XYZ file of N, CA and C in Angstrom:
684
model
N 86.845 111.988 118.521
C 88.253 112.396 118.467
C 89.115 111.183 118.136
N 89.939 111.042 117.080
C 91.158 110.263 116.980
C 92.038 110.270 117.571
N 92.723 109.248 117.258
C 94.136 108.847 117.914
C 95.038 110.083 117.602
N 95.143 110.618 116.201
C 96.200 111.653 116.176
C 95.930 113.158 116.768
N 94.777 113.404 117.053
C 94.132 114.387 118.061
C 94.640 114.410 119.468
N 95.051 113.126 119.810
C 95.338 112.843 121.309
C 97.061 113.012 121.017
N 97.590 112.738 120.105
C 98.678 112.545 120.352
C 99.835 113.717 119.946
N 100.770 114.106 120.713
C 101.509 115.213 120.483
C 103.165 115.018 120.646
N 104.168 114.661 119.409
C 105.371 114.045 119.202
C 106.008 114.154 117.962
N 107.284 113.525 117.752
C 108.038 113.775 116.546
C 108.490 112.192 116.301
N 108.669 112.477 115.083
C 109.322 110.838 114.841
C 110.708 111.069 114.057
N 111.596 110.536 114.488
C 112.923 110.900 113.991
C 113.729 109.850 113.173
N 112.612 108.972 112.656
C 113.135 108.554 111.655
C 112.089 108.155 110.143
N 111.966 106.814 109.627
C 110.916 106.978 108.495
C 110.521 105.665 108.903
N 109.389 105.430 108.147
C 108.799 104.055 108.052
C 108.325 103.368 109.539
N 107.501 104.198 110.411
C 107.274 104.319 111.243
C 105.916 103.517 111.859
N 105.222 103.528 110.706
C 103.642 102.703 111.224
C 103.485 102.008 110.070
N 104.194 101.007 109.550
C 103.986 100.187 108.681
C 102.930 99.234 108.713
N 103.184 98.315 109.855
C 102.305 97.129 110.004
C 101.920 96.783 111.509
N 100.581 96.391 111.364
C 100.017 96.357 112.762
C 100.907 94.719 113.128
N 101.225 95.086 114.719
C 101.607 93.807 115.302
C 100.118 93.745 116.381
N 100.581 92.499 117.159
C 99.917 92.132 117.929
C 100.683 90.680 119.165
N 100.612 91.269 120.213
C 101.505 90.533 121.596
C 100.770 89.547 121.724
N 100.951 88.001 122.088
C 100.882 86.936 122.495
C 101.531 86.573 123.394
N 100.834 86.063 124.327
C 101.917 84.844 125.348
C 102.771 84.269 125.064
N 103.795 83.696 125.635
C 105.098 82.477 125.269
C 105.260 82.041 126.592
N 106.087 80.865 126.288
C 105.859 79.624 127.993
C 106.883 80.816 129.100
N 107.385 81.938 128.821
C 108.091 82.852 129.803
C 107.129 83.669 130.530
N 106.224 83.963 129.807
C 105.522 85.302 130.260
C 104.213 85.704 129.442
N 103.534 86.620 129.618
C 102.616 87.365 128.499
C 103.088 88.258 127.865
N 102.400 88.373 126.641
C 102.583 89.788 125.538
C 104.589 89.762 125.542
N 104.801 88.105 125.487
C 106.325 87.806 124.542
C 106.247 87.609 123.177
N 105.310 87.442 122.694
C 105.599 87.423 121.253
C 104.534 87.987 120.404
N 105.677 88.812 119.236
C 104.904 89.250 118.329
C 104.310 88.767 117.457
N 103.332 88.540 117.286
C 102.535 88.421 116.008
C 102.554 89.384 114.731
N 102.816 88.754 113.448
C 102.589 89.686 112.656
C 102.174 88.599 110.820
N 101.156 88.801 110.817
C 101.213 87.894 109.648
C 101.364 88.643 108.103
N 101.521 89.249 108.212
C 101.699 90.223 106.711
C 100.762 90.082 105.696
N 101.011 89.443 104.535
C 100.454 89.433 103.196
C 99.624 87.904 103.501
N 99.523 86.906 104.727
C 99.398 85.602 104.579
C 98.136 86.295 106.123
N 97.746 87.631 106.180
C 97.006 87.453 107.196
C 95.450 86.805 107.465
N 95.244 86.723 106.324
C 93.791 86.044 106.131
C 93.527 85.188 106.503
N 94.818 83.817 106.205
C 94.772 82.301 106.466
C 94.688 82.549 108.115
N 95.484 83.275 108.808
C 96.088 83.317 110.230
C 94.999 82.636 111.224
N 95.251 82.150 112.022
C 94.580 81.234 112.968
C 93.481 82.815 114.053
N 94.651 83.465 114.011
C 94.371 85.077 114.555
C 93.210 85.560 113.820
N 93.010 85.539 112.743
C 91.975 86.162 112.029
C 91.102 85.784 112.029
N 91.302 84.012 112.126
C 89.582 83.675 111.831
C 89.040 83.512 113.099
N 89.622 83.508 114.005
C 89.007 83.663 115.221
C 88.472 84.984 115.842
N 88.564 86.519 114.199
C 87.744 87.918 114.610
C 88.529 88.409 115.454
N 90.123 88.476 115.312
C 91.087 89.339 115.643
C 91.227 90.338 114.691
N 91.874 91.296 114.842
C 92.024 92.317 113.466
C 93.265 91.592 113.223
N 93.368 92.312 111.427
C 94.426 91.722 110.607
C 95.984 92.130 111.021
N 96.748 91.506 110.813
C 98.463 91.769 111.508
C 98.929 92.227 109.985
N 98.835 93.296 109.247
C 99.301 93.517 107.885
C 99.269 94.961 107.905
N 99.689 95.451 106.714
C 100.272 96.436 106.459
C 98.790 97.487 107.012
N 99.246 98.894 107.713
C 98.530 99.730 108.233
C 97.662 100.315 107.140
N 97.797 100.452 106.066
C 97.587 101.155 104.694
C 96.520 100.588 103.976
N 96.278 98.714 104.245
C 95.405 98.276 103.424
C 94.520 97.805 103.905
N 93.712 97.347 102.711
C 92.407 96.672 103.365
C 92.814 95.156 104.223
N 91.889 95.168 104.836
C 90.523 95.629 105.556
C 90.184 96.342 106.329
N 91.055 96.643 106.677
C 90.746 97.831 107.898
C 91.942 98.860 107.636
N 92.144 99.677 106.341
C 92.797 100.655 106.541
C 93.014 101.791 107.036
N 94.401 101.873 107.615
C 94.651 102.894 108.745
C 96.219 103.762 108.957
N 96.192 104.516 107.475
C 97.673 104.982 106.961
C 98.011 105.522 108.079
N 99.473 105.003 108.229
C 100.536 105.885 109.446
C 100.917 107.608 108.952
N 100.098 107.939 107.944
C 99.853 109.411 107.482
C 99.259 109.857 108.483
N 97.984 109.217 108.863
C 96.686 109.571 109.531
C 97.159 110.296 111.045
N 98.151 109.173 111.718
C 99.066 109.888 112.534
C 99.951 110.711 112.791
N 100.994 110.303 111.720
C 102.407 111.075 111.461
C 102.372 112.632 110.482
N 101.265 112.536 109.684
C 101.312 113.282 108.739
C 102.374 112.904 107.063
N 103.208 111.923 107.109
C 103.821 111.357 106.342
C 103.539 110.139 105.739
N 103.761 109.273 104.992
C 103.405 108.229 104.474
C 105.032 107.689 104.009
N 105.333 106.385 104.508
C 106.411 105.952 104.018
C 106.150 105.680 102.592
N 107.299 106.262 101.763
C 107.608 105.721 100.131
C 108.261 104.837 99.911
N 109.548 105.095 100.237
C 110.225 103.703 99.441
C 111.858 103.557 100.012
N 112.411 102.381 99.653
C 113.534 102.182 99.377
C 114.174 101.564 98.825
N 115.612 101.632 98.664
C 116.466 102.564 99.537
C 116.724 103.503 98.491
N 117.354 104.920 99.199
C 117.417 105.974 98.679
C 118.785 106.618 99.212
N 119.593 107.326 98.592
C 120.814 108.023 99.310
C 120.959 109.670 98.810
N 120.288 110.845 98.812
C 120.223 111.915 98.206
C 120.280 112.695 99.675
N 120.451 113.864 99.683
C 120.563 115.268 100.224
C 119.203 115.557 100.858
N 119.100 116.272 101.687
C 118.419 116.388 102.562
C 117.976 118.324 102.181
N 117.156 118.526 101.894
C 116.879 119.971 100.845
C 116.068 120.690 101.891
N 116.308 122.239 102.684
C 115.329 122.918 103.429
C 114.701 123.875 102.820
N 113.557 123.606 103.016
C 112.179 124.623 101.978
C 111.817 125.830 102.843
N 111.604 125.519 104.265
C 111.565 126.670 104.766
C 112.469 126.817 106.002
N 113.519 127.810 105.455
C 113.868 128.101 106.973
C 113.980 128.820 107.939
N 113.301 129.435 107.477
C 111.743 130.365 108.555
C 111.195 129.937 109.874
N 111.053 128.435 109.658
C 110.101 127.514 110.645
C 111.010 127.600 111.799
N 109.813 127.762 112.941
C 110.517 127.605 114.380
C 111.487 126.289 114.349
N 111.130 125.437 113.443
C 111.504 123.880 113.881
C 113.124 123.826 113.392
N 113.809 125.515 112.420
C 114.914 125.512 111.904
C 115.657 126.939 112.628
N 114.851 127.384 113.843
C 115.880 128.056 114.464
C 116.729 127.804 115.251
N 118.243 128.752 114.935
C 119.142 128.754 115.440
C 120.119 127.489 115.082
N 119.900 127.127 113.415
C 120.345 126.343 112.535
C 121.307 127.734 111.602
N 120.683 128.441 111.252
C 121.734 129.289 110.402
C 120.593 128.846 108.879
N 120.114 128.017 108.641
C 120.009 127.181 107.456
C 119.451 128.521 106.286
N 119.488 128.486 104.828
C 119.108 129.076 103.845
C 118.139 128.234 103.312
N 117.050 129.098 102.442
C 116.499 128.281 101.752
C 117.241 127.547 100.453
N 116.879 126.011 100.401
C 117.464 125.346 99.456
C 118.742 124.313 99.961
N 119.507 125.290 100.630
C 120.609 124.543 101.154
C 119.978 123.290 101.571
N 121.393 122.409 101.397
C 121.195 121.007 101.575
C 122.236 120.177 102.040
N 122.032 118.649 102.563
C 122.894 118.251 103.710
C 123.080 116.475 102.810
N 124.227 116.697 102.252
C 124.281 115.659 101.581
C 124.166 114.177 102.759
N 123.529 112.837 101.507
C 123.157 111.938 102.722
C 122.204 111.819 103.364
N 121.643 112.864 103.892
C 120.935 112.815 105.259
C 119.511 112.128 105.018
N 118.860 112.287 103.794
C 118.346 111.050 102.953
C 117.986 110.059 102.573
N 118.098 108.904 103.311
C 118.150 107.536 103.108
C 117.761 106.620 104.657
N 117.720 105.314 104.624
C 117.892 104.537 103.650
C 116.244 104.411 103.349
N 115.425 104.839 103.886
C 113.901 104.520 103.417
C 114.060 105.476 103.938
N 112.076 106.054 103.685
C 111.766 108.376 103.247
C 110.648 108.056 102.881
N 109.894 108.960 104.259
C 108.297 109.415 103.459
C 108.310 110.654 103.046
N 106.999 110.580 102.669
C 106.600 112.315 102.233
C 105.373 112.542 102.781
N 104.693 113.749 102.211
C 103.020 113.595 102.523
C 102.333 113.644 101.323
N 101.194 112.987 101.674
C 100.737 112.022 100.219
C 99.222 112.376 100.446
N 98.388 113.177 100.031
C 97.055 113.688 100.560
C 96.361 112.832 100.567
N 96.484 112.240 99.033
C 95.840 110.965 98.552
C 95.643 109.892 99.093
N 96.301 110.041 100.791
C 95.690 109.291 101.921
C 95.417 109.907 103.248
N 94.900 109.801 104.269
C 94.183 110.502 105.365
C 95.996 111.645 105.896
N 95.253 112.726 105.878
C 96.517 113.309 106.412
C 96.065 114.432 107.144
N 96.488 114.839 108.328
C 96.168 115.864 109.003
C 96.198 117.368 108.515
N 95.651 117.663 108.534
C 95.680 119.481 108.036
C 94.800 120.379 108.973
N 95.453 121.656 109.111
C 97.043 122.127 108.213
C 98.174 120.968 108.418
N 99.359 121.179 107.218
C 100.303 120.530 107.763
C 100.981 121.363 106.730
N 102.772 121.389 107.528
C 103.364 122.480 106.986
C 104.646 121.436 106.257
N 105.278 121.368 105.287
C 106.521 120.859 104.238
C 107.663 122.154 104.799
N 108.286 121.331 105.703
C 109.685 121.998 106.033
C 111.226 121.633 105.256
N 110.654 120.581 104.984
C 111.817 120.249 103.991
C 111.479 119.094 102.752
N 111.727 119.361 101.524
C 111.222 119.054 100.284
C 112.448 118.536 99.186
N 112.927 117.215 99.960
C 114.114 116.811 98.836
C 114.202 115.732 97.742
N 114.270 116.200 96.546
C 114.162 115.775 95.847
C 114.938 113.894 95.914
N 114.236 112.819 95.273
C 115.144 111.799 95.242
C 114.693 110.771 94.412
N 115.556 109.764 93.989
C 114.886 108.965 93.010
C 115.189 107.705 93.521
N 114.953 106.550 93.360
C 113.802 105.558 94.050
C 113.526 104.031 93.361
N 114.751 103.164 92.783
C 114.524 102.237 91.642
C 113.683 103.102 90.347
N 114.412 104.063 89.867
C 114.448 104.842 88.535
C 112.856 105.636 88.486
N 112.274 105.931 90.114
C 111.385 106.716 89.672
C 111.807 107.910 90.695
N 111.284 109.367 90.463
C 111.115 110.122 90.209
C 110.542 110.934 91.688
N 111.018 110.632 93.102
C 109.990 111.257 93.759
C 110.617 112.282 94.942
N 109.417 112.550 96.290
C 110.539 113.474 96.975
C 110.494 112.885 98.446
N 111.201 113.205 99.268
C 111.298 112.781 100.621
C 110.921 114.145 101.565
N 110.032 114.115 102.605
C 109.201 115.422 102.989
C 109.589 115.147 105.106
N 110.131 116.475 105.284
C 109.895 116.620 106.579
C 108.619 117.434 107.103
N 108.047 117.316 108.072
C 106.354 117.975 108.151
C 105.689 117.949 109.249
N 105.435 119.149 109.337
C 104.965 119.421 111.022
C 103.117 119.662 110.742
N 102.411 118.963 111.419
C 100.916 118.881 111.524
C 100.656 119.625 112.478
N 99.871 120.234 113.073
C 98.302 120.207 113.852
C 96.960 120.180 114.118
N 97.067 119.688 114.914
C 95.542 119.038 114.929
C 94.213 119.905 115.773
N 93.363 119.225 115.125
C 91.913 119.877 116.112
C 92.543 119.932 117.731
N 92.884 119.055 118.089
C 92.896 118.949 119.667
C 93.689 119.682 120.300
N 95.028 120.228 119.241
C 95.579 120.992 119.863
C 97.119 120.471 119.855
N 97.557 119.165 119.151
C 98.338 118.905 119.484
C 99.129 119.083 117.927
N 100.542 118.817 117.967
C 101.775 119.203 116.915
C 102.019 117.972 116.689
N 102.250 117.532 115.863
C 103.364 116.428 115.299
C 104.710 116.526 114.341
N 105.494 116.595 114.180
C 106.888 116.536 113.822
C 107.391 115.068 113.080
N 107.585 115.130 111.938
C 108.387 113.768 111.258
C 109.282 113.986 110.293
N 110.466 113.303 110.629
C 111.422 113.656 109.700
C 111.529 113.660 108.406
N 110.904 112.308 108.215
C 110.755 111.871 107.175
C 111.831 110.937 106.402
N 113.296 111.296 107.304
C 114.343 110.004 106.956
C 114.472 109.403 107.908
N 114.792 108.107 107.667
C 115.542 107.297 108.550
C 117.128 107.837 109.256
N 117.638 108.067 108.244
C 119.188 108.410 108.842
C 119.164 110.156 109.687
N 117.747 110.567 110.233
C 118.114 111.734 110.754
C 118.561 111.326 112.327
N 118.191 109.790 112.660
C 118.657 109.222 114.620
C 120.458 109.426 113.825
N 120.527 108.602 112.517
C 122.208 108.149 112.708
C 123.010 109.841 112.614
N 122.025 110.441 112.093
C 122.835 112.070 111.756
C 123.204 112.951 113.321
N 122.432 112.761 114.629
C 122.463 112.579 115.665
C 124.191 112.813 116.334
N 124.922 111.601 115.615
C 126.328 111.306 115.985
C 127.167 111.967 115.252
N 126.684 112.678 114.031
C 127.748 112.905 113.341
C 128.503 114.088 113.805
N 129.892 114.007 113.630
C 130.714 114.784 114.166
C 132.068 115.461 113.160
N 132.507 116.224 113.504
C 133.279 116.065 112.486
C 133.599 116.609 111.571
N 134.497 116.177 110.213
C 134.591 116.514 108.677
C 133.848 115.210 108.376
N 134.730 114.387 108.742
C 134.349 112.999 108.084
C 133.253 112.299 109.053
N 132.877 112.572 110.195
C 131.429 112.265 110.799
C 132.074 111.272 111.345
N 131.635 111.046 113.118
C 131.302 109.930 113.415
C 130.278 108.334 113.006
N 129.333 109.149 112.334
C 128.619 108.260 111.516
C 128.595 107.746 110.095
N 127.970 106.267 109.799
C 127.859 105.818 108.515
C 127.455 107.034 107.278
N 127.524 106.341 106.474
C 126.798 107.312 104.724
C 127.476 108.152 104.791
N 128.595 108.953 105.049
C 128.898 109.926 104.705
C 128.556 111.360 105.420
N 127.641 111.323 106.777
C 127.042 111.839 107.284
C 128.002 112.693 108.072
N 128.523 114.036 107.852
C 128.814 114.997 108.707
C 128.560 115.764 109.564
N 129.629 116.355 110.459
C 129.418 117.198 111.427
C 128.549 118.642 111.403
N 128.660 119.255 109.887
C 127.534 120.100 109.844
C 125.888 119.019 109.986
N 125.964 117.800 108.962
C 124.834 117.584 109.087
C 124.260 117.171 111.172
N 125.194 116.618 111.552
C 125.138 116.615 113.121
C 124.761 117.580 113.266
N 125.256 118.386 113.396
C 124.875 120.097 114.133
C 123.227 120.456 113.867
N 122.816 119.755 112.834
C 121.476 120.858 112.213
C 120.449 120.215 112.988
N 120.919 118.817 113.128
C 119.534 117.414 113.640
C 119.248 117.904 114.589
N 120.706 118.070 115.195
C 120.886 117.809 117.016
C 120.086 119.285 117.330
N 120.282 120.262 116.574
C 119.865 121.945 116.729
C 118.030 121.669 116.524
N 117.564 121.246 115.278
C 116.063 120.703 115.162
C 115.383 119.983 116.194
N 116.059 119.038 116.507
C 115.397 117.868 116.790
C 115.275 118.461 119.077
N 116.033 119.696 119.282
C 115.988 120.078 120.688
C 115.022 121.168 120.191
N 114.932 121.877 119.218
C 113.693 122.692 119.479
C 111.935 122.312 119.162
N 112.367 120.873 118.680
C 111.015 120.142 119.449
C 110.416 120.424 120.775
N 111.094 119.269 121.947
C 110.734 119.557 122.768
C 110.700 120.654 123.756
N 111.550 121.917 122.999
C 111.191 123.543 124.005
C 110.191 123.590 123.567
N 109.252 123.537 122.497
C 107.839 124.171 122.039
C 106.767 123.404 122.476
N 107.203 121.809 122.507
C 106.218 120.760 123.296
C 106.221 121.171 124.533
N 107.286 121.420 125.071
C 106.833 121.439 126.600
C 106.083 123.113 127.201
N 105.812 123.685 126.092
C 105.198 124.549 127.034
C 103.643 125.192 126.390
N 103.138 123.805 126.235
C 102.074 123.587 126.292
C 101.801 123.092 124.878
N 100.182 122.487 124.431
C 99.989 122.205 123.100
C 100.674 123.074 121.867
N 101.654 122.087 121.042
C 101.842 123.085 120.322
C 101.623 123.641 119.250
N 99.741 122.467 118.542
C 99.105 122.781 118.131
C 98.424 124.304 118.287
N 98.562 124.914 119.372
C 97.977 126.380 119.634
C 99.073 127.590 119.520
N 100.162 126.993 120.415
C 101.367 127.446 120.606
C 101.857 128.278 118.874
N 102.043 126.773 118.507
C 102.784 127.227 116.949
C 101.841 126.544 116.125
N 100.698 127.066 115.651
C 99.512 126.286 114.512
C 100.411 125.877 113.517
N 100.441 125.163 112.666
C 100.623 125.102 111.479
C 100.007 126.138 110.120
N 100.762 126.710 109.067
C 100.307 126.581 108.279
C 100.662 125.981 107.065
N 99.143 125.608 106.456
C 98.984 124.322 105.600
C 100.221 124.908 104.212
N 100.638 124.138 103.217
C 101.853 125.199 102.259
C 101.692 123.754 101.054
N 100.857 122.805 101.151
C 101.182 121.506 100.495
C 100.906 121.371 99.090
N 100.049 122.949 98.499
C 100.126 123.056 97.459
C 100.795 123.777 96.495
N 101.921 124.927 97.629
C 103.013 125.230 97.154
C 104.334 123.757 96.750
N 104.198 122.746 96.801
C 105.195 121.671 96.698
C 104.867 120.701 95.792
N 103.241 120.396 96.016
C 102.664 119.351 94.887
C 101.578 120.238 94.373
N 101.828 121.528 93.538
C 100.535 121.834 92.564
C 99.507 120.961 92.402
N 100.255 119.737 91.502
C 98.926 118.847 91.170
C 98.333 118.097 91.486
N 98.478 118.396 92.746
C 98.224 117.262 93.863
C 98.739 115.983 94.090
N 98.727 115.417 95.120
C 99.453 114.161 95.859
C 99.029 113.150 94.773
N 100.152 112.408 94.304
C 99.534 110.849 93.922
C 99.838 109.538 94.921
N 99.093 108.523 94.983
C 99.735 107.545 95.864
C 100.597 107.011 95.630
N 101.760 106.872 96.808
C 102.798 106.139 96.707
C 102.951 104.316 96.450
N 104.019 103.784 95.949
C 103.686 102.904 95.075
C 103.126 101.923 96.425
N 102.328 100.746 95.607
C 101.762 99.733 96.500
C 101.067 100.056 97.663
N 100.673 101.747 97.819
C 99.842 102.310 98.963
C 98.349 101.930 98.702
């Protein structure tokens, strides 16, 4: 059994399991400082002493996409586009009002995964929201997406970053940055509580299975996202 088998949660923003850290001592205390050597992890004093690598979750040597968990894969940034609902059917959009298609300008940015098959991804997994966006002049989409797993458990990811700042928004003109309004407030704050009614009453891998829909969105299947 894996880690994402055991684990049952939402992530409410993007770019979530990028790079492995690792805690060290400092003259205050233990596990004060982070370690993280990135692209220079090879040389690391950490490594050659048969620590695992402090670098991106995704690559070699020991790759371990934050898909594998989340069901998403961070793409890129920065990005500022609309926030597009594909289904709003899904338990995860009741008592939103929402239509299919409708969309929440903003809500979008500033970094956005999607799901990317073309690396370890849980299935079923369901595309609740499918918005289109473009990306230093390419071409791609930003994906909200609910998994379950063998074990029984649900996972939930937004897939933007700005769905914590959408949280505050209030308003016409929003308490929050980007442009982010009080409808878009209303929809997060409405989503993001019928998480935990369905978590808490019991796995909600069983509760509410997923179904899989990922080839209604990418026909031709997933390609990898850049530098994945």
């Amino acid at each position: 059994m894996g880690r994402a088998d055991l684990y049952q949660g939402a992530t409410g923003g993007a770019n979530c399991c990028y790079r492995r850290i690792r805690y060290e001592p400092s003259p205050v205390g233990p596990r004060r400082t982070v370690v993280c050597h990135k692209e220079d992890y090879a040389q690391a004093p950490d490594r050659r002493r048969g620590l695992p690598p402090t670098n991106d979750f995704r690559r070699a040597p020991a790759p371990d996409p934050g898909s594998s968990l989340l069901g998403v894969l961070y793409e890129g940034y920065p990005v500022d586009a609309p926030y597009v609902v594909s289904d709003p059917d899904h338990w995860l959009m009741a008592g939103t009002g929402v239509r299919r298609g409708e969309s929440f300008p903003h809500l979008v940015g500033v970094e956005f995964d999607r799901v990317d098959t073309a690396r370890p991804t849980p299935r079923p997994i369901e595309i609740v929201a499918h918005s289109p966006v473009v990306c230093k002049g390419r071409r791609t989409h930003a994906d909200s997406a609910y998994a379950t797993l063998p074990g029984g458990a649900g996972v939930f990811a937004t897939g933007t970053m700005r769905w914590v700042e959408a949280l505050e928004a209030t308003g016409p003109g929003g308490t929050a940055n980007h442009g982010l309004d009080g409808r878009a407030g209303a929809f997060t704050r409405t989503v993001t509580a019928n998480v935990p009614e369905v978590f808490s009453r019991g796995p909600a891998g069983r509760l509410r299975p997923a179904a899989d829909n990922v080839a209604a969105h990418y026909p031709g299947g997933a390609r990898p996202a850049p530098g994945a």
